[in-house]
Every structure is written in structure tokens, then in C-alpha cells.
Short mmCIF file of C-alpha atoms in Angstrom, two decimals:
data_model
loop_
_atom_site.label_atom_id
_atom_site.label_comp_id
_atom_site.label_asym_id
_atom_site.label_seq_id
_atom_site.Cartn_x
_atom_site.Cartn_y
_atom_site.Cartn_z
CA MET W 1 -10.34 -13.21 36.03
CA ILE W 2 -11.24 -9.51 35.73
CA THR W 3 -7.56 -8.58 35.63
CA THR W 4 -6.96 -11.03 32.76
CA VAL W 5 -9.88 -9.67 30.72
CA SER W 6 -8.78 -6.11 31.41
CA SER W 7 -5.20 -6.80 30.34
CA ARG W 8 -6.39 -8.57 27.19
CA LEU W 9 -8.62 -5.63 26.28
CA HIS W 10 -5.78 -3.21 26.92
CA SER W 11 -3.39 -5.18 24.68
CA LEU W 12 -6.07 -5.45 21.97
CA ARG W 13 -6.68 -1.71 22.13
CA HIS W 14 -2.93 -1.08 21.88
CA CYS W 15 -2.67 -3.42 18.86
CA ILE W 16 -5.58 -1.70 17.07
CA HIS W 17 -4.10 1.74 17.81
CA ARG W 18 -0.71 0.68 16.43
CA TRP W 19 -2.42 -0.69 13.31
CA LEU W 20 -4.45 2.48 12.75
CA VAL W 21 -1.46 4.84 12.97
CA SER W 22 0.66 2.75 10.59
CA PRO W 23 1.53 4.63 7.36
CA ALA W 24 1.34 1.37 5.39
CA VAL W 25 -2.26 0.87 6.46
CA HIS W 26 -3.11 4.48 5.61
CA SER W 27 -1.68 4.20 2.11
CA ARG W 28 -3.70 1.05 1.42
CA LEU W 29 -6.91 2.21 3.05
CA ARG W 30 -7.07 5.72 1.57
CA PRO W 31 -8.17 4.72 -2.00
CA VAL W 32 -10.88 2.48 -0.58
CA LEU W 33 -12.19 5.31 1.59
CA TYR W 34 -12.31 7.76 -1.33
CA GLY W 35 -14.38 5.30 -3.37
CA LEU W 36 -16.59 4.53 -0.38
CA ALA W 37 -17.17 8.24 0.25
CA GLY W 38 -18.38 8.72 -3.33
CA PHE W 39 -20.56 5.62 -3.08
CA LEU W 40 -22.21 6.69 0.18
CA LEU W 41 -22.70 10.33 -0.82
CA SER W 42 -24.55 9.20 -3.94
CA ALA W 43 -27.27 7.74 -1.72
CA ALA W 44 -28.33 11.23 -0.57
CA GLY W 45 -31.74 12.28 -1.75
CA LEU W 46 -34.33 14.93 -1.21
CA SER W 47 -37.98 14.43 -2.10
CA HIS W 48 -37.14 11.15 -3.87
CA GLN W 49 -34.56 12.82 -6.12
CA PRO W 50 -30.79 12.24 -6.06
CA GLN W 51 -28.60 15.07 -4.83
CA PRO W 52 -25.25 16.18 -6.33
CA LEU W 53 -23.15 15.84 -3.18
CA VAL W 54 -20.62 13.69 -5.01
CA THR W 55 -20.08 16.51 -7.52
CA GLY W 56 -18.95 18.84 -4.76
CA LEU W 57 -16.50 16.30 -3.40
CA ILE W 58 -15.11 15.59 -6.87
CA CYS W 59 -14.53 19.30 -7.45
CA ALA W 60 -12.83 19.62 -4.06
CA LEU W 61 -10.24 16.96 -4.95
CA SER W 62 -7.80 16.44 -7.78
CA GLY W 63 -5.99 13.63 -9.52
CA ALA W 64 -6.51 10.01 -8.57
CA GLU W 65 -8.60 10.90 -5.51
CA ALA W 66 -11.18 12.63 -7.71
CA GLY W 67 -11.18 9.61 -10.02
CA LEU W 68 -11.84 7.22 -7.15
CA VAL W 69 -14.70 9.38 -5.84
CA THR W 70 -16.11 9.56 -9.39
CA LEU W 71 -15.99 5.78 -9.72
CA GLY W 72 -17.59 5.20 -6.32
CA GLY W 73 -20.25 7.84 -6.94
CA SER W 74 -21.11 6.47 -10.37
CA ILE W 75 -21.57 2.97 -8.99
CA GLY W 76 -23.59 4.36 -6.09
CA TYR W 77 -25.96 6.35 -8.31
CA LEU W 78 -26.70 3.20 -10.30
CA VAL W 79 -27.10 1.04 -7.20
CA PHE W 80 -29.22 3.42 -5.14
CA TRP W 81 -31.19 5.24 -7.83
CA GLN W 82 -31.30 2.83 -10.82
CA SER W 83 -32.61 4.79 -13.85
CA ALA W 84 -33.06 8.00 -11.84
CA GLY W 85 -29.32 7.90 -11.21
CA HIS W 86 -28.45 8.67 -14.83
CA GLN W 87 -28.36 12.35 -14.01
CA GLY W 88 -25.94 11.53 -11.20
CA LEU W 89 -23.70 9.77 -13.71
CA LEU W 90 -23.70 12.93 -15.79
CA TRP W 91 -22.88 15.02 -12.70
CA CYS W 92 -19.94 12.76 -11.87
CA GLY W 93 -18.63 12.64 -15.42
CA LEU W 94 -18.81 16.38 -16.05
CA ALA W 95 -17.30 17.23 -12.67
CA TYR W 96 -14.42 14.83 -13.26
CA LEU W 97 -13.79 16.29 -16.71
CA TRP W 98 -13.70 19.75 -15.13
CA VAL W 99 -11.23 18.54 -12.50
CA LEU W 100 -9.05 16.98 -15.19
CA ALA W 101 -9.08 20.24 -17.14
CA LEU W 102 -8.37 22.61 -14.25
CA GLY W 103 -7.75 20.60 -11.08
CA GLY W 104 -4.00 20.17 -11.40
CA ARG W 105 -3.28 23.83 -11.97
CA HIS W 106 -2.88 26.45 -9.28
CA ILE W 107 -6.07 28.50 -9.54
CA SER W 108 -5.92 31.97 -8.07
CA ASN W 109 -9.66 32.17 -7.44
CA ALA W 110 -10.71 29.72 -4.73
CA LEU W 111 -14.38 29.95 -5.72
CA LEU W 112 -13.86 28.62 -9.25
CA MET W 113 -14.19 24.92 -8.41
CA PRO W 114 -17.34 25.28 -6.25
CA ALA W 115 -18.84 27.44 -8.99
CA ALA W 116 -17.99 24.70 -11.46
CA ALA W 117 -19.88 22.16 -9.34
CA GLY W 118 -22.92 24.43 -9.37
CA LEU W 119 -22.61 24.98 -13.10
CA VAL W 120 -22.39 21.25 -13.81
CA THR W 121 -25.50 20.65 -11.72
CA ALA W 122 -27.46 23.49 -13.33
CA LEU W 123 -26.53 22.51 -16.89
CA SER W 124 -27.43 18.88 -16.37
CA GLY W 125 -30.73 19.92 -14.77
CA VAL W 126 -31.61 22.01 -17.81
CA LEU W 127 -30.64 19.14 -20.14
CA PHE W 128 -32.67 16.57 -18.24
CA GLN W 129 -35.71 18.86 -17.97
CA SER W 130 -35.58 19.85 -21.63
CA PHE W 131 -34.90 16.56 -23.36
CA LEU W 132 -36.04 13.81 -21.04
CA GLN W 133 -39.38 15.03 -19.83
#
């Protein structure tokens, strides 16, 4: 009995391992994981305020990956933060526009994209403090 259970578990583990290392599975699962990463990072908060973690991830990526993170983060800010998530939508949108403008090019300064994420966050903070309060 124990030998049968052990052999079944071993074959199940081998099947799962084979499935996880399959390139076909990776190509189908990758877009879902990018969107899920944006969605889950949008839930981060500090002192009941949303945090711009999604903006950093968007600026670290380029192309379709950045678009998927933007989509997932935008949905997440609305789901987790409701009306307080509007600033998160602005963070995602501005960061994605920045990535579209500069993300595909080879940039000689590696600190430009992280600086852009900080700039997007600072500008939106000034806008929200000035006009919405």
C-alpha cells in the first residue's frame, strides 16, 4: 500500500515537473503572470494610501509586458482602492506612456527609467494635492 502511494506521488511529481518546464506552458502562462503581478502589486498600501509599486515594474519592462502589467495594475487599483485608486490609474497610465516613448530604445543611462518612475509619482502627487484637495 505504501509503495503504491509512493510510486503514484513520484509519477505525479514527475508529470508536474515535465509540465512546468514545457516551453508551450511558459509561453501561455507568462502573459497571465505579468497581469497578475500588476494586479497584486496594486494592493500595496502604506497608512491607508496606495503605493506606486506597479509604476516601478512598468518602467522596468517594455513592450507587451509593460502593457499587461499596466492593465493588471489599473484593474487592481480600482478593485482594491475604489476611488482612492484613481491616482494609481494615473501612475500606470503615465508610466506606460513613458515606456512607449522611450522603452524600446537603447538608453545609455540605466537610471533614466527609475528616475522616470519617481517623476511620474511626484508629478501625480502634486496634481492630486493641488487640484483634488
